[in-house]
């Protein structure tokens, strides 16, 4: 088999593959055997029909088509490997020459495959990079805020006979009308003044209302078919409640924790804040490293991959290909794809692999996030072909963690920052699975775009 590569664009190639008849013969023999099992020819048992009779009854062209459909994926993979290509997405395959359809057996198969390929990415030396993160400084205010959140968890709501103020919880009945037509209504909804998660102007409208009072205001609708349309909102406060918080004392410490005194609880909360801020340092370092790599590395993003991701996005939203929304998400998808390619190159540079345990842990975390049974989640991921994409995501996250070990990380005061707790270390990796690198605190957000590996063509593209 011979193959030649023609560069069509910086990220797209045309692969021309020539396969001599002798190399295709095993596939042809298999095709004859398979067809012999399917046809009924008087005088011959099924499976025993000789090739010349099959050529007469079925046609050699049908046999050749069968053989090529079977052989093409493997031939394409071999040509990709021999040409040292890294394809992305499905190839556009075109068969340009067939073995002899008539006359003596022989000839050759020639096909071309146009496909997007991963661009060359020249990464900088990581050892020369430096990132600066915030200092870990825990203030009394940090501890007070954490303590206040804990008090709210153990607080209760009590009715009050006064005008509502910010922070109060108001039970409301609401009606929205537009052009004299009622378009929405709810009743018995509890809303905290100041939350800002309902309608524009809601906080101002409820402030000062007593239970039983009604007011109206105008606001754009937040959802549904009329989202953004101005409507007149009528809201009635049926109850006003304030949060009654427990006193900050030893009794509360014993109620809300395993500690006997409030001082012990404060010390524990201070340690929690410190750990969270250290974790935030790891996130900052990850983001800054990625930003530096983005700025220092320039490469083209395969246009076909971006288009495929846009079409997938539109399909997931029930929109037709070519919908205007595609252009709205183009920049975001291009950026996500660029970041994935960058991190894939980083993983390759660092020799990062994904163990079965790392993949399983990732799948279990995602199952928990989506509130699904882990076995059902893993089965669904396997059936929909998402496992390779998940492996890629784990590898990218791990690559960023390993890369952070090689750069210099300092705080605002110029002190070296140790992120081993969050990114592991080469020494811990050498100890085996129990000491393997973790990515807690530096896990990237799930990417919306995930370029396919595209290592085989669709059989339907063959003759």
Coordinates of C-alpha atoms in Angstrom, one line a residue:
X1 CA 0.0 0.0 0.0
X2 CA 1.3 3.5 -0.9
X3 CA 0.0 6.8 0.5
X4 CA 0.8 10.4 -0.3
X5 CA -0.2 13.5 1.7
X6 CA -1.2 16.9 0.1
X7 CA -1.6 19.9 2.3
X8 CA -4.8 21.7 1.3
X9 CA -4.9 24.1 4.2
X10 CA -2.8 24.6 7.4
X11 CA -5.1 22.2 9.2
X12 CA -6.6 20.1 6.3
X13 CA -4.9 17.4 4.2
X14 CA -5.8 15.2 1.3
X15 CA -4.5 11.6 1.7
X16 CA -4.2 9.5 -1.5
X17 CA -4.0 5.8 -0.9
X18 CA -3.2 3.1 -3.5
X19 CA -3.9 -0.5 -2.6
X20 CA -2.7 -3.3 -5.0
X21 CA -5.0 -6.1 -5.8
X22 CA -3.0 -8.6 -3.8
X23 CA -3.4 -6.6 -0.6
X24 CA -7.2 -6.3 -1.2
X25 CA -7.6 -10.0 -2.0
X26 CA -8.2 -11.2 1.6
X27 CA -11.1 -8.8 1.7
X28 CA -12.4 -9.9 -1.7
X29 CA -12.2 -13.6 -0.6
X30 CA -14.2 -12.7 2.5
X31 CA -16.7 -10.9 0.4
X32 CA -17.1 -13.9 -1.9
X33 CA -17.6 -16.1 1.1
X34 CA -20.1 -13.9 2.8
X35 CA -22.2 -13.4 -0.4
X36 CA -22.0 -17.2 -1.0
X37 CA -23.9 -17.6 2.3
X38 CA -26.6 -15.3 1.1
X39 CA -27.5 -16.4 -2.4
X40 CA -29.4 -19.4 -3.7
X41 CA -27.9 -20.9 -6.8
X42 CA -29.4 -24.2 -8.2
X43 CA -26.9 -27.0 -8.0
X44 CA -24.8 -25.4 -5.3
X45 CA -25.2 -25.5 -1.5
X46 CA -25.2 -22.2 0.4
X47 CA -21.7 -21.2 1.1
X48 CA -20.3 -23.3 -1.6
X49 CA -21.0 -21.1 -4.6
X50 CA -17.7 -20.5 -6.5
X51 CA -16.5 -17.0 -7.2
X52 CA -17.0 -17.2 -11.0
X53 CA -20.7 -18.1 -10.5
X54 CA -21.1 -15.2 -8.0
X55 CA -19.6 -12.9 -10.6
X56 CA -22.2 -14.1 -13.1
X57 CA -25.2 -14.1 -10.8
X58 CA -24.5 -11.1 -8.5
X59 CA -21.8 -9.2 -10.4
X60 CA -18.2 -8.6 -9.5
X61 CA -18.9 -4.9 -8.9
X62 CA -21.1 -5.9 -5.9
X63 CA -18.3 -8.1 -4.5
X64 CA -15.8 -5.4 -4.9
X65 CA -18.1 -2.9 -3.2
X66 CA -18.6 -5.3 -0.3
X67 CA -14.9 -5.9 0.0
X68 CA -14.0 -2.2 0.0
X69 CA -16.7 -1.3 2.5
X70 CA -15.1 -3.9 4.9
X71 CA -11.5 -2.9 4.2
X72 CA -11.7 0.8 3.9
X73 CA -11.7 1.7 7.7
X74 CA -8.6 -0.3 8.4
X75 CA -6.8 0.9 5.2
X76 CA -7.5 4.5 6.2
X77 CA -6.2 3.9 9.7
X78 CA -3.0 2.3 8.3
X79 CA -2.4 5.2 5.9
X80 CA -3.0 7.7 8.7
X81 CA -0.5 5.9 10.9
X82 CA 2.1 5.5 8.2
X83 CA 1.8 9.2 7.2
X84 CA 2.0 10.3 10.9
X85 CA -1.2 12.3 10.7
X86 CA -3.4 13.3 13.7
X87 CA -6.9 13.5 12.2
X88 CA -9.8 15.3 13.7
X89 CA -13.4 14.5 12.7
X90 CA -14.6 12.2 10.0
X91 CA -12.8 12.1 6.7
X92 CA -14.4 12.9 3.3
X93 CA -13.6 9.7 1.4
X94 CA -13.8 9.3 -2.4
X95 CA -12.9 6.1 -4.3
X96 CA -11.2 7.1 -7.5
X97 CA -10.2 3.7 -8.9
X98 CA -11.6 0.2 -8.5
X99 CA -10.0 -3.2 -9.1
X100 CA -11.0 -4.7 -12.5
X101 CA -14.8 -5.1 -12.6
X102 CA -14.7 -7.1 -15.8
X103 CA -12.1 -9.2 -17.5
X104 CA -9.2 -10.7 -15.6
X105 CA -9.0 -10.1 -11.9
X106 CA -6.5 -7.5 -10.9
X107 CA -6.0 -3.7 -10.9
X108 CA -5.9 -1.7 -7.7
X109 CA -8.0 0.3 -5.3
X110 CA -7.3 4.0 -5.1
X111 CA -9.1 6.4 -2.7
X112 CA -8.6 9.8 -1.4
X113 CA -9.5 11.1 2.1
X114 CA -9.8 14.8 3.0
X115 CA -9.7 15.4 6.7
X116 CA -8.9 18.1 9.3
X117 CA -5.7 17.4 11.2
X118 CA -4.3 18.7 14.4
X119 CA -2.1 21.7 13.9
X120 CA 1.5 21.8 14.9
X121 CA 1.7 23.5 18.3
X122 CA 5.1 24.8 19.6
X123 CA 4.8 25.0 23.3
X124 CA 7.2 27.2 25.4
X125 CA 9.5 25.7 28.1
X126 CA 7.4 25.5 31.2
X127 CA 10.3 25.9 33.5
X128 CA 10.7 29.5 32.4
X129 CA 7.1 30.5 33.3
X130 CA 6.0 32.2 36.5
X131 CA 2.5 32.8 37.8
X132 CA 1.5 35.0 40.7
X133 CA -1.5 34.1 43.0
X134 CA -3.3 35.9 45.8
X135 CA -1.9 35.6 49.4
X136 CA -3.6 33.2 51.8
X137 CA -4.7 35.7 54.4
X138 CA -7.6 34.8 56.7
X139 CA -9.3 37.8 58.3
X140 CA -11.8 38.0 61.2
X141 CA -14.3 39.1 58.6
X142 CA -13.8 35.9 56.6
X143 CA -14.5 33.9 59.8
X144 CA -17.5 36.0 60.7
X145 CA -19.0 35.4 57.2
X146 CA -18.5 31.7 57.4
X147 CA -20.0 31.7 60.9
X148 CA -23.0 33.7 59.7
X149 CA -23.6 31.2 56.9
X150 CA -23.6 28.4 59.5
X151 CA -26.1 30.4 61.7
X152 CA -28.4 30.8 58.7
X153 CA -28.5 27.0 58.2
X154 CA -29.7 26.6 61.8
X155 CA -32.0 29.7 61.7
X156 CA -35.8 29.7 61.4
X157 CA -38.3 32.1 59.7
X158 CA -40.7 34.0 61.9
X159 CA -43.6 36.3 60.8
X160 CA -43.3 40.0 61.5
X161 CA -45.9 42.8 61.5
X162 CA -43.9 45.5 59.9
X163 CA -43.0 46.8 56.4
X164 CA -40.6 44.4 54.5
X165 CA -36.9 45.3 54.4
X166 CA -33.9 43.8 52.5
X167 CA -33.2 40.3 53.7
X168 CA -36.8 39.5 54.6
X169 CA -38.6 36.6 53.1
X170 CA -42.0 37.6 51.5
X171 CA -44.7 35.1 50.5
X172 CA -46.2 36.6 47.3
X173 CA -49.0 36.1 44.8
X174 CA -48.1 37.5 41.4
X175 CA -49.9 38.2 38.2
X176 CA -48.3 39.4 34.9
X177 CA -50.4 41.0 32.2
X178 CA -49.4 42.3 28.7
X179 CA -51.8 44.3 26.5
X180 CA -54.6 43.5 28.9
X181 CA -54.0 39.7 28.7
X182 CA -52.8 37.7 31.6
X183 CA -49.6 35.9 30.6
X184 CA -48.4 34.4 33.9
X185 CA -49.4 34.0 37.5
X186 CA -48.0 32.3 40.6
X187 CA -49.1 32.1 44.2
X188 CA -47.6 31.2 47.5
X189 CA -44.0 31.8 46.3
X190 CA -41.4 32.8 48.8
X191 CA -38.9 35.4 47.7
X192 CA -36.0 37.0 49.7
X193 CA -35.7 40.7 49.1
X194 CA -32.3 41.4 47.7
X195 CA -31.8 38.1 46.0
X196 CA -32.3 39.6 42.6
X197 CA -33.2 36.3 41.0
X198 CA -36.8 37.0 39.9
X199 CA -38.1 40.0 38.0
X200 CA -36.4 43.4 37.5
X201 CA -37.8 45.8 40.0
X202 CA -39.1 43.1 42.4
X203 CA -36.8 44.1 45.2
X204 CA -37.9 47.7 45.1
X205 CA -41.6 46.8 44.7
X206 CA -41.6 44.5 47.8
X207 CA -39.6 46.8 50.0
X208 CA -41.9 48.6 52.4
X209 CA -44.9 46.3 51.8
X210 CA -46.8 44.8 54.8
X211 CA -48.6 41.5 54.7
X212 CA -51.9 41.9 52.8
X213 CA -50.7 44.9 50.7
X214 CA -50.5 45.0 46.9
X215 CA -48.4 47.0 44.4
X216 CA -47.8 47.1 40.7
X217 CA -44.7 47.7 38.6
X218 CA -43.6 47.2 35.0
X219 CA -40.8 44.7 34.1
X220 CA -39.6 42.6 31.2
X221 CA -40.8 39.0 31.4
X222 CA -37.9 36.7 32.4
X223 CA -38.9 33.5 30.5
X224 CA -41.3 31.7 28.1
X225 CA -42.3 32.7 24.6
X226 CA -42.6 36.4 25.7
X227 CA -39.2 36.7 27.4
X228 CA -38.1 40.3 27.3
X229 CA -41.5 41.7 26.6
X230 CA -42.7 44.4 29.0
X231 CA -45.6 43.4 31.3
X232 CA -47.5 44.9 34.2
X233 CA -46.8 43.0 37.3
X234 CA -49.2 42.9 40.2
X235 CA -47.8 41.5 43.4
X236 CA -49.4 40.9 46.8
X237 CA -47.4 40.2 49.9
X238 CA -49.3 37.5 51.9
X239 CA -46.7 37.2 54.6
X240 CA -43.5 38.9 55.7
X241 CA -40.9 36.9 57.6
X242 CA -37.4 37.5 59.0
X243 CA -34.8 35.0 59.8
X244 CA -34.3 34.3 63.5
X245 CA -30.7 33.3 64.0
X246 CA -29.3 31.4 67.0
X247 CA -27.0 33.3 69.4
X248 CA -23.2 32.9 68.8
X249 CA -22.3 31.0 72.0
X250 CA -21.1 27.7 73.2
X251 CA -24.6 26.2 72.9
X252 CA -24.6 27.0 69.2
X253 CA -21.1 25.5 68.7
X254 CA -22.4 22.3 70.2
X255 CA -25.6 22.4 68.1
X256 CA -23.8 23.1 64.8
X257 CA -20.5 21.2 65.2
X258 CA -18.5 18.6 67.1
X259 CA -16.9 21.4 69.2
X260 CA -17.8 22.3 72.8
X261 CA -17.0 26.1 72.6
X262 CA -17.5 28.9 70.1
X263 CA -13.8 29.6 70.2
X264 CA -13.0 26.1 69.0
X265 CA -15.6 26.4 66.2
X266 CA -14.1 29.7 65.1
X267 CA -10.6 28.2 65.0
X268 CA -12.0 25.4 62.8
X269 CA -13.8 27.8 60.5
X270 CA -10.5 29.8 60.2
X271 CA -8.8 26.6 59.1
X272 CA -11.6 25.9 56.5
X273 CA -11.2 29.4 55.1
X274 CA -7.5 29.0 54.8
X275 CA -7.9 25.7 53.0
X276 CA -10.4 27.1 50.6
X277 CA -8.1 30.1 49.8
X278 CA -5.2 27.7 49.2
X279 CA -7.5 25.8 46.8
X280 CA -8.3 29.1 45.1
X281 CA -4.6 29.6 44.6
X282 CA -4.5 26.4 42.7
X283 CA -7.4 27.5 40.5
X284 CA -5.7 30.9 40.0
X285 CA -2.4 29.3 39.0
X286 CA -4.2 27.0 36.6
X287 CA -6.0 29.8 34.9
X288 CA -2.9 32.0 34.7
X289 CA -0.8 29.2 33.3
X290 CA -3.4 28.6 30.6
X291 CA -3.7 32.3 29.8
X292 CA 0.1 32.5 29.4
X293 CA 0.1 29.6 27.1
X294 CA -2.7 31.1 25.1
X295 CA -0.7 34.3 24.7
X296 CA 2.6 32.6 23.7
X297 CA 1.3 30.0 21.3
X298 CA -0.4 30.8 18.0
X299 CA -1.9 28.2 15.7
X300 CA -4.8 27.8 13.3
X301 CA -8.0 26.0 14.5
X302 CA -9.4 23.4 12.1
X303 CA -12.4 25.1 10.5
X304 CA -14.2 21.8 9.9
X305 CA -14.0 20.8 13.6
X306 CA -15.5 24.2 14.6
X307 CA -18.3 23.8 12.1
X308 CA -19.0 20.2 13.3
X309 CA -19.2 21.5 16.9
X310 CA -21.5 24.3 15.9
X311 CA -23.9 21.9 14.1
X312 CA -23.8 19.6 17.2
X313 CA -24.7 22.6 19.4
X314 CA -27.6 23.6 17.2
X315 CA -28.9 20.0 17.0
X316 CA -28.8 19.7 20.8
X317 CA -30.9 22.9 21.0
X318 CA -33.4 21.6 18.4
X319 CA -32.3 24.1 15.8
X320 CA -31.6 23.5 12.1
X321 CA -28.1 23.7 10.6
X322 CA -27.4 27.2 9.5
X323 CA -29.5 28.8 12.2
X324 CA -28.3 32.3 13.1
X325 CA -27.6 31.1 16.7
X326 CA -24.6 29.2 15.2
X327 CA -22.8 32.5 14.5
X328 CA -23.6 33.7 18.0
X329 CA -21.7 30.7 19.5
X330 CA -18.9 30.5 16.9
X331 CA -16.4 32.5 18.9
X332 CA -17.0 30.6 22.1
X333 CA -16.7 27.2 20.4
X334 CA -13.6 28.3 18.5
X335 CA -12.0 29.4 21.8
X336 CA -12.9 26.1 23.5
X337 CA -11.6 24.1 20.7
X338 CA -8.3 26.1 20.7
X339 CA -7.9 25.5 24.4
X340 CA -8.6 21.7 24.0
X341 CA -5.9 21.5 21.3
X342 CA -3.5 23.4 23.4
X343 CA -4.1 21.1 26.4
X344 CA -3.9 18.0 24.2
X345 CA -0.5 19.2 23.0
X346 CA 0.5 19.8 26.6
X347 CA -0.6 16.3 27.7
X348 CA 1.4 14.9 24.8
X349 CA 4.5 16.9 25.7
X350 CA 4.3 15.8 29.4
X351 CA 3.5 12.2 28.5
X352 CA 0.3 12.3 30.5
X353 CA -1.9 9.2 30.5
X354 CA -5.2 8.3 32.1
X355 CA -5.5 5.3 34.3
X356 CA -8.7 3.3 34.6
X357 CA -9.1 4.5 38.2
X358 CA -8.8 8.1 37.2
X359 CA -11.5 7.7 34.5
X360 CA -13.7 5.8 36.9
X361 CA -13.4 8.6 39.5
X362 CA -14.3 11.2 36.9
X363 CA -17.3 9.2 35.7
X364 CA -18.5 8.8 39.3
X365 CA -18.2 12.5 40.0
X366 CA -20.2 13.3 36.8
X367 CA -22.9 10.8 37.7
X368 CA -23.2 12.5 41.1
X369 CA -23.3 15.9 39.5
X370 CA -26.2 14.8 37.3
X371 CA -27.9 12.9 40.1
X372 CA -27.7 9.6 38.2
X373 CA -27.0 6.1 39.2
X374 CA -23.3 5.6 38.4
X375 CA -23.9 2.3 36.5
X376 CA -26.6 3.9 34.4
X377 CA -24.4 7.0 33.7
X378 CA -21.4 4.9 32.7
X379 CA -23.6 2.7 30.5
X380 CA -25.2 5.7 28.8
X381 CA -21.8 7.3 28.2
X382 CA -20.5 4.1 26.6
X383 CA -23.6 3.6 24.4
X384 CA -23.4 7.2 23.2
X385 CA -19.7 7.0 22.5
X386 CA -18.7 9.7 25.1
X387 CA -16.0 7.7 26.9
X388 CA -13.2 8.8 24.5
X389 CA -14.2 12.5 25.1
X390 CA -14.2 11.9 28.9
X391 CA -10.7 10.3 28.7
X392 CA -9.6 13.4 26.8
X393 CA -11.0 15.7 29.4
X394 CA -9.4 13.9 32.2
X395 CA -6.0 14.0 30.4
X396 CA -6.3 17.7 29.8
X397 CA -7.1 18.4 33.5
X398 CA -4.2 16.2 34.6
X399 CA -1.8 17.8 32.1
X400 CA -2.5 21.2 33.6
X401 CA -1.9 19.9 37.1
X402 CA 1.4 18.3 36.0
X403 CA 2.4 21.4 34.1
X404 CA 1.9 23.5 37.2
X405 CA 4.6 21.5 39.0
X406 CA 7.2 22.8 36.5
X407 CA 6.3 26.5 36.6
X408 CA 7.2 28.9 39.4
X409 CA 4.2 29.8 41.5
X410 CA 4.5 32.8 43.9
X411 CA 2.1 34.8 46.0
X412 CA 1.8 38.6 46.0
X413 CA 4.6 39.0 48.5
X414 CA 7.0 36.9 46.3
X415 CA 6.9 33.8 48.4
X416 CA 7.0 30.4 46.8
X417 CA 3.6 28.7 46.9
X418 CA 3.4 24.9 47.4
X419 CA 0.4 23.4 45.6
X420 CA 1.3 19.8 46.1
X421 CA -1.9 19.1 48.0
X422 CA -3.9 20.0 44.9
X423 CA -1.6 19.1 42.0
X424 CA 0.4 16.2 43.4
X425 CA 4.1 15.8 42.7
X426 CA 6.4 13.7 40.6
X427 CA 7.6 11.9 43.8
X428 CA 4.0 11.0 44.8
X429 CA 3.3 9.8 41.3
X430 CA 6.3 7.4 41.6
X431 CA 4.7 5.9 44.7
X432 CA 1.8 4.5 42.6
X433 CA -2.0 4.9 42.6
X434 CA -2.2 6.0 46.3
X435 CA 0.2 8.9 45.7
X436 CA -1.0 9.7 42.1
X437 CA -1.5 13.3 41.1
X438 CA -4.9 14.7 42.0
X439 CA -6.6 17.5 40.2
X440 CA -8.8 18.6 43.1
X441 CA -9.2 22.4 42.9
X442 CA -7.8 22.7 39.4
X443 CA -10.4 20.7 37.4
X444 CA -11.4 22.6 34.3
X445 CA -15.0 23.3 33.5
X446 CA -16.5 20.7 31.2
X447 CA -15.8 21.8 27.7
X448 CA -18.7 22.4 25.3
X449 CA -16.7 21.4 22.3
X450 CA -14.8 18.1 22.0
X451 CA -13.1 17.4 18.7
X452 CA -13.6 13.9 17.6
X453 CA -10.5 11.7 17.0
X454 CA -12.0 10.6 13.7
X455 CA -9.7 7.7 13.1
X456 CA -11.9 5.9 10.6
X457 CA -14.2 6.9 7.7
X458 CA -17.9 6.2 7.5
X459 CA -18.4 3.1 5.4
X460 CA -21.1 4.9 3.5
X461 CA -18.5 7.1 1.8
X462 CA -17.1 4.1 -0.1
X463 CA -18.6 3.0 -3.5

